[in-house]
Every structure is written in structure tokens, then in C-alpha cells.
Amino acid sequence: MVKTLKKIAALAGAVVLSATMLSGCAKEKEADTLVFGTNAEFPPFEFVSSNGLIDQYDGIDIAVAKKIGDDNGMAVKIENMEFDSLLIALQNGQIDAVIAGMTVTEERKEAVDFSTPYYVAKQVMIVKEGSDIKKAADMADKKIVVIQGYTGETCVNDMGYDYEAFKKGTEAVMELVNGKCDVVVIDSATAAKYIGDNEGLVIVEDDEAFASEEYAIAVAKGNDELLAKINASIEKMIADGTINEFSAKYAEGSAE
Ligand code: GLN
């Protein structure tokens, strides 16, 4: 009986949840659906697929989100939106959490709370085979493309180089394939995926120029109850090898 009532309540769950969050109450959540926001343009972490794991969405992050739901007896819903909109949607209560290969940064930490990190990555350069770009400083007089709002943009900006920002990784890589730019700066595992999908591209690493980055799930500031659930699940997935399993399943070649 309680279960049936819960199910009925779940139908109205999304509405109840956003109303609760908008009013700013820290009441215990009654909805049993967890809504994750992502930007499904970031393989192998999230992408659109004809046979997705949750609706049309698949990837390492989608598998992690599903596991968090399973561990907590909650259904998982994915809301796909622009990367730049994710933290705003979180603050508005439109979504419960962000899972988007999102790097923990000091700036983002001012706006949201992050979970235990579940993946280590770094920025790399994708160039055409035979390029004379061998280290980050070689980009100085080159045409650089980044993806808007990604940490790669921040890195290139901090280096003081001019660049053009695209909305999607695939668009950035097409610029390179078509010879319209010399280098794309993007996260390592995603770069590995793109060079696997496009002939004639290689990855150039420069560990002195690009620091390592940690991906974590973001929740609204102060949503400690959800954060604790997410952390418990992530820590279990790290300890029992589930994250490694998902990474190996979705990553291309020797992607980290
Ligand atoms: N890790 C990068 C960032 O946080 C890119 C993430 C993404 O595009 N999904 O900015």
C-alpha cells in the first residue's frame, strides 16, 4: 500500500521536488526520481545513442548515474542541456545533480557542492598528424579551438593565447579535420574518442602545461542529504572497480 502511494506520488514527483527546492526548504525529499542534468556531447562520458542506457543517453556518466539511482532505490531521469546551463539549472532546482564529466574548480565550488571525485583527466591537444605542435607553448601563433565553458577554454585563456570557442566538441574537431584550425584543446578521454573516430588526428600531451583535473558530480549548495547518498555510491563504485569497468567499457583505445 505504501509502495503504491509512493508510486503515485512519484508521478507528481518532479513538480513536488522543484517546488520544494524553489521554496528553499531543506525538507526530506519525497520524490523517488533523481534528475541528473548533463550535456550529451562529451563521449565517452555522455552521448546520444540509438540504444541508450537511460532513454537515448549512454556513457560512463550515465552508467554511474543509473548505479546511484539503483543503490538508493530511485529512478533516474536525464535532462540534456547546454554545458553552460547546467549549474544554473541546478541552482534553479530544475535538476537534482549534474553529471557531465565536470571538473571540480574553485570557481564552480563557489556556486555548487561537489561529490567525491570519480575520474581523473587532463587537457590535451588534438592536432593533425605531422603538426609541429609538440608542447603547449607551440600553440602561441596557431589557430586554437576550444569548447565554450570547458576547462580547456580556461587553460588556453590563462596561457594568454587567442582562440575560438565552439559549442560542441564535434564541431571543434570538424574545424581541425577541415584544416580551419591547427589545434583543439579538450579533455583527454574525449580526445581519445575523437581521434579514434577521425583519421589523421593525433593527441599531443604536455603535463607541465596542463594540470590533472578531477571529475565529480555537482549538487545544489547545502544539499547534504543527496550529496551523502551520491558519495556513498561513488565510493563503493571506486572501491569495487565498477567505475573502472564503466571506463573500460566506454573508452576508446588507451583512454584513461
Ligand atoms: N571537464 C571539462 C569541464 O569541466 C569538460 C566537461 C564537459 O564538457 N562535459 O569543463
Tab-separated table of C-alpha atoms and ligand atoms in Angstrom:
chain	number	residue	atom	x	y	z
A	1	MET	CA	0.000	0.000	0.000
A	2	VAL	CA	2.718	2.413	0.993
A	3	LYS	CA	4.547	1.414	-2.172
A	4	THR	CA	1.533	2.152	-4.361
A	5	LEU	CA	1.104	5.522	-2.752
A	6	LYS	CA	4.749	6.205	-3.280
A	7	LYS	CA	4.407	5.338	-6.942
A	8	ILE	CA	1.514	7.695	-7.355
A	9	ALA	CA	3.469	10.353	-5.541
A	10	ALA	CA	6.373	9.740	-7.891
A	11	LEU	CA	4.228	10.750	-10.855
A	12	ALA	CA	3.935	14.180	-9.389
A	13	GLY	CA	7.466	13.929	-8.019
A	14	ALA	CA	9.241	16.274	-10.382
A	15	VAL	CA	6.739	19.026	-9.681
A	16	VAL	CA	6.823	18.465	-5.929
A	17	LEU	CA	10.594	18.418	-5.990
A	18	SER	CA	11.097	21.642	-7.895
A	19	ALA	CA	8.502	23.383	-5.759
A	20	THR	CA	10.342	22.233	-2.641
A	21	MET	CA	13.676	23.392	-3.969
A	22	LEU	CA	12.342	26.704	-5.178
A	23	SER	CA	10.939	27.439	-1.776
A	24	GLY	CA	14.391	26.737	-0.426
A	25	CYS	CA	13.213	24.220	2.177
A	26	ALA	CA	15.616	21.525	3.206
A	27	LYS	CA	12.755	19.066	3.679
A	28	GLU	CA	13.374	15.411	3.132
A	29	LYS	CA	12.758	14.597	-0.492
A	30	GLU	CA	9.720	12.526	-1.181
A	31	ALA	CA	10.141	12.060	-4.875
A	32	ASP	CA	11.847	8.823	-5.832
A	33	THR	CA	13.212	10.062	-9.118
A	34	LEU	CA	16.665	11.547	-9.304
A	35	VAL	CA	17.030	14.075	-12.117
A	36	PHE	CA	20.556	14.420	-13.482
A	37	GLY	CA	21.472	17.224	-15.842
A	38	THR	CA	24.124	16.581	-18.463
A	39	ASN	CA	25.375	17.765	-21.833
A	40	ALA	CA	25.309	14.667	-24.022
A	41	GLU	CA	28.106	15.906	-26.290
A	42	PHE	CA	31.026	14.508	-24.382
A	43	PRO	CA	31.898	10.932	-25.312
A	44	PRO	CA	32.755	8.558	-23.665
A	45	PHE	CA	31.068	10.162	-20.626
A	46	GLU	CA	27.740	11.137	-22.198
A	47	PHE	CA	26.438	10.885	-25.707
A	48	VAL	CA	23.239	10.185	-27.585
A	49	SER	CA	22.858	6.625	-28.806
A	50	SER	CA	20.183	4.645	-30.643
A	51	ASN	CA	20.142	2.188	-27.752
A	52	GLY	CA	20.950	4.305	-24.754
A	53	LEU	CA	21.161	3.109	-21.176
A	54	ILE	CA	18.659	5.741	-19.963
A	55	ASP	CA	16.370	6.881	-22.771
A	56	GLN	CA	18.664	7.881	-25.656
A	57	TYR	CA	21.615	8.616	-23.379
A	58	ASP	CA	24.649	6.461	-22.778
A	59	GLY	CA	28.227	6.681	-21.498
A	60	ILE	CA	30.319	6.367	-18.339
A	61	ASP	CA	28.413	9.116	-16.517
A	62	ILE	CA	25.028	7.718	-17.499
A	63	ALA	CA	26.054	4.306	-16.130
A	64	VAL	CA	27.286	5.973	-12.923
A	65	ALA	CA	24.016	7.930	-12.592
A	66	LYS	CA	21.982	4.763	-13.074
A	67	LYS	CA	24.004	2.967	-10.393
A	68	ILE	CA	23.466	5.842	-7.945
A	69	GLY	CA	19.735	5.551	-8.586
A	70	ASP	CA	19.803	1.757	-8.159
A	71	ASP	CA	21.807	1.998	-4.925
A	72	ASN	CA	19.205	4.353	-3.488
A	73	GLY	CA	16.090	2.706	-4.871
A	74	MET	CA	15.413	5.716	-7.082
A	75	ALA	CA	14.585	6.024	-10.750
A	76	VAL	CA	16.963	8.212	-12.781
A	77	LYS	CA	15.967	10.778	-15.357
A	78	ILE	CA	18.406	12.581	-17.637
A	79	GLU	CA	17.904	16.209	-18.686
A	80	ASN	CA	20.116	17.114	-21.637
A	81	MET	CA	21.111	20.780	-21.936
A	82	GLU	CA	23.997	23.057	-22.877
A	83	PHE	CA	27.053	22.672	-20.672
A	84	ASP	CA	26.917	26.333	-19.719
A	85	SER	CA	23.331	25.958	-18.453
A	86	LEU	CA	23.966	23.045	-16.097
A	87	LEU	CA	24.953	24.895	-12.945
A	88	ILE	CA	22.154	27.418	-13.391
A	89	ALA	CA	19.616	24.603	-13.801
A	90	LEU	CA	20.980	23.100	-10.607
A	91	GLN	CA	20.665	26.356	-8.717
A	92	ASN	CA	17.110	26.793	-10.052
A	93	GLY	CA	16.090	23.355	-8.837
A	94	GLN	CA	15.294	22.191	-12.373
A	95	ILE	CA	17.656	19.246	-11.828
A	96	ASP	CA	18.903	17.470	-8.678
A	97	ALA	CA	22.500	16.904	-9.728
A	98	VAL	CA	24.933	17.471	-12.594
A	99	ILE	CA	26.913	14.599	-14.050
A	100	ALA	CA	28.807	15.862	-17.073
A	101	GLY	CA	32.495	14.986	-16.895
A	102	MET	CA	32.580	18.174	-14.904
A	103	THR	CA	35.934	19.211	-13.493
A	104	VAL	CA	35.989	20.463	-9.917
A	105	THR	CA	37.229	24.063	-9.991
A	106	GLU	CA	37.443	26.734	-7.293
A	107	GLU	CA	35.116	28.957	-9.300
A	108	ARG	CA	32.431	26.271	-9.644
A	109	LYS	CA	32.830	25.375	-5.968
A	110	GLU	CA	31.569	28.838	-5.130
A	111	ALA	CA	28.279	28.039	-6.851
A	112	VAL	CA	27.684	24.350	-6.088
A	113	ASP	CA	28.859	21.458	-3.914
A	114	PHE	CA	30.868	18.627	-5.454
A	115	SER	CA	30.877	14.920	-4.671
A	116	THR	CA	33.886	12.706	-4.141
A	117	PRO	CA	35.738	12.783	-7.494
A	118	TYR	CA	35.278	9.664	-9.628
A	119	TYR	CA	37.643	10.249	-12.557
A	120	VAL	CA	40.998	11.906	-13.207
A	121	ALA	CA	41.592	13.588	-16.550
A	122	LYS	CA	43.639	16.388	-18.072
A	123	GLN	CA	43.551	18.702	-21.042
A	124	VAL	CA	45.348	17.554	-24.186
A	125	MET	CA	45.857	18.959	-27.661
A	126	ILE	CA	44.411	17.282	-30.738
A	127	VAL	CA	46.396	18.103	-33.890
A	128	LYS	CA	46.737	16.724	-37.404
A	129	GLU	CA	49.422	14.094	-37.966
A	130	GLY	CA	52.703	15.836	-38.817
A	131	SER	CA	51.819	19.016	-36.921
A	132	ASP	CA	54.747	20.944	-35.462
A	133	ILE	CA	52.850	21.451	-32.194
A	134	LYS	CA	54.800	19.354	-29.680
A	135	LYS	CA	54.043	21.250	-26.471
A	136	ALA	CA	51.518	23.827	-25.277
A	137	ALA	CA	53.832	26.790	-25.951
A	138	ASP	CA	53.901	25.806	-29.651
A	139	MET	CA	50.256	26.892	-29.870
A	140	ALA	CA	51.234	30.552	-29.408
A	141	ASP	CA	50.955	31.555	-33.072
A	142	LYS	CA	48.472	28.849	-34.106
A	143	LYS	CA	44.759	28.849	-34.643
A	144	ILE	CA	43.360	27.302	-31.449
A	145	VAL	CA	39.842	25.995	-30.952
A	146	VAL	CA	38.270	25.170	-27.572
A	147	ILE	CA	34.767	24.314	-26.425
A	148	GLN	CA	32.845	27.082	-24.743
A	149	GLY	CA	32.758	26.900	-20.969
A	150	TYR	CA	35.004	23.834	-20.698
A	151	THR	CA	38.105	23.932	-18.525
A	152	GLY	CA	40.122	23.758	-21.768
A	153	GLU	CA	38.916	27.274	-22.542
A	154	THR	CA	40.084	28.473	-19.131
A	155	CYS	CA	43.513	26.870	-19.643
A	156	VAL	CA	44.097	28.481	-23.051
A	157	ASN	CA	42.759	31.779	-21.780
A	158	ASP	CA	45.157	31.650	-18.811
A	159	MET	CA	48.052	30.975	-21.196
A	160	GLY	CA	47.146	34.245	-22.903
A	161	TYR	CA	46.588	32.794	-26.374
A	162	ASP	CA	43.844	33.826	-28.789
A	163	TYR	CA	41.290	31.137	-29.533
A	164	GLU	CA	37.898	30.474	-30.994
A	165	ALA	CA	35.256	28.731	-28.873
A	166	PHE	CA	32.703	26.293	-30.299
A	167	LYS	CA	29.621	24.922	-28.594
A	168	LYS	CA	30.277	21.274	-29.376
A	169	GLY	CA	33.337	19.067	-29.364
A	170	THR	CA	32.306	17.527	-32.677
A	171	GLU	CA	32.185	20.989	-34.294
A	172	ALA	CA	35.639	21.797	-32.931
A	173	VAL	CA	37.078	18.553	-34.268
A	174	MET	CA	35.482	19.163	-37.693
A	175	GLU	CA	37.289	22.519	-37.856
A	176	LEU	CA	40.542	20.650	-37.367
A	177	VAL	CA	39.682	17.883	-39.833
A	178	ASN	CA	38.761	20.548	-42.417
A	179	GLY	CA	42.029	22.414	-41.864
A	180	LYS	CA	40.323	25.516	-40.468
A	181	CYS	CA	42.308	25.404	-37.231
A	182	ASP	CA	45.590	23.893	-36.024
A	183	VAL	CA	44.709	22.515	-32.631
A	184	VAL	CA	41.756	21.627	-30.393
A	185	VAL	CA	42.267	21.668	-26.616
A	186	ILE	CA	39.931	19.239	-24.864
A	187	ASP	CA	39.755	16.614	-22.087
A	188	SER	CA	41.905	13.509	-22.541
A	189	ALA	CA	39.358	10.682	-22.753
A	190	THR	CA	37.120	12.674	-25.081
A	191	ALA	CA	40.136	13.473	-27.271
A	192	ALA	CA	40.932	9.756	-27.456
A	193	LYS	CA	37.388	9.090	-28.593
A	194	TYR	CA	37.565	11.762	-31.305
A	195	ILE	CA	40.893	10.618	-32.734
A	196	GLY	CA	39.502	7.083	-32.855
A	197	ASP	CA	36.577	8.368	-34.896
A	198	ASN	CA	38.571	10.574	-37.291
A	199	GLU	CA	41.558	9.566	-39.440
A	200	GLY	CA	44.750	11.593	-39.390
A	201	LEU	CA	44.435	13.135	-35.934
A	202	VAL	CA	46.815	12.635	-33.016
A	203	ILE	CA	46.966	13.662	-29.377
A	204	VAL	CA	49.794	15.800	-28.023
A	205	GLU	CA	50.193	15.887	-24.240
A	206	ASP	CA	52.002	18.466	-22.149
A	207	ASP	CA	51.793	17.533	-18.486
A	208	GLU	CA	53.799	20.569	-17.452
A	209	ALA	CA	51.304	22.944	-19.037
A	210	PHE	CA	48.087	21.133	-18.161
A	211	ALA	CA	47.398	20.066	-14.591
A	212	SER	CA	45.342	16.987	-13.844
A	213	GLU	CA	41.615	17.523	-13.309
A	214	GLU	CA	39.075	15.623	-11.251
A	215	TYR	CA	35.539	14.961	-12.402
A	216	ALA	CA	32.794	15.000	-9.783
A	217	ILE	CA	29.021	15.241	-9.515
A	218	ALA	CA	27.587	18.618	-8.516
A	219	VAL	CA	24.571	19.217	-6.276
A	220	ALA	CA	22.970	22.449	-5.103
A	221	LYS	CA	24.845	24.128	-2.287
A	222	GLY	CA	23.800	22.686	1.057
A	223	ASN	CA	22.019	19.626	-0.375
A	224	ASP	CA	23.969	17.424	2.032
A	225	GLU	CA	21.414	14.654	2.098
A	226	LEU	CA	21.688	13.978	-1.629
A	227	LEU	CA	25.445	14.519	-1.570
A	228	ALA	CA	25.825	11.836	1.120
A	229	LYS	CA	23.845	9.352	-0.965
A	230	ILE	CA	25.874	10.146	-4.081
A	231	ASN	CA	29.178	9.934	-2.201
A	232	ALA	CA	28.336	6.588	-0.620
A	233	SER	CA	27.501	5.195	-4.031
A	234	ILE	CA	30.578	6.661	-5.761
A	235	GLU	CA	32.920	5.476	-3.035
A	236	LYS	CA	31.503	1.984	-3.385
A	237	MET	CA	31.888	2.111	-7.178
A	238	ILE	CA	35.523	3.209	-6.854
A	239	ALA	CA	36.316	0.532	-4.250
A	240	ASP	CA	34.726	-2.389	-6.070
A	241	GLY	CA	36.052	-1.482	-9.518
A	242	THR	CA	32.696	-0.521	-11.063
A	243	ILE	CA	33.995	2.864	-12.248
A	244	ASN	CA	36.990	1.209	-13.908
A	245	GLU	CA	34.660	-1.272	-15.530
A	246	PHE	CA	32.459	1.519	-16.955
A	247	SER	CA	35.536	3.435	-18.141
A	248	ALA	CA	36.929	0.393	-19.921
A	249	LYS	CA	33.561	-0.361	-21.477
A	250	TYR	CA	33.028	3.084	-22.983
A	251	ALA	CA	36.533	4.456	-23.537
A	252	GLU	CA	38.359	4.236	-26.858
A	253	GLY	CA	41.761	2.547	-27.095
A	254	SER	CA	44.062	3.575	-24.303
A	255	ALA	CA	41.857	6.354	-22.985
A	256	GLU	CA	42.369	6.926	-19.291
B	1	GLN	N1	35.898	18.651	-17.913
B	1	GLN	C1	35.529	19.796	-18.675
B	1	GLN	C2	34.899	20.831	-17.793
B	1	GLN	O1	34.532	20.549	-16.714
B	1	GLN	C3	34.586	19.446	-19.823
B	1	GLN	C4	33.312	18.853	-19.363
B	1	GLN	C5	32.285	18.617	-20.434
B	1	GLN	O2	32.355	19.093	-21.490
B	1	GLN	N2	31.287	17.873	-20.216
B	1	GLN	O3	34.789	21.954	-18.167
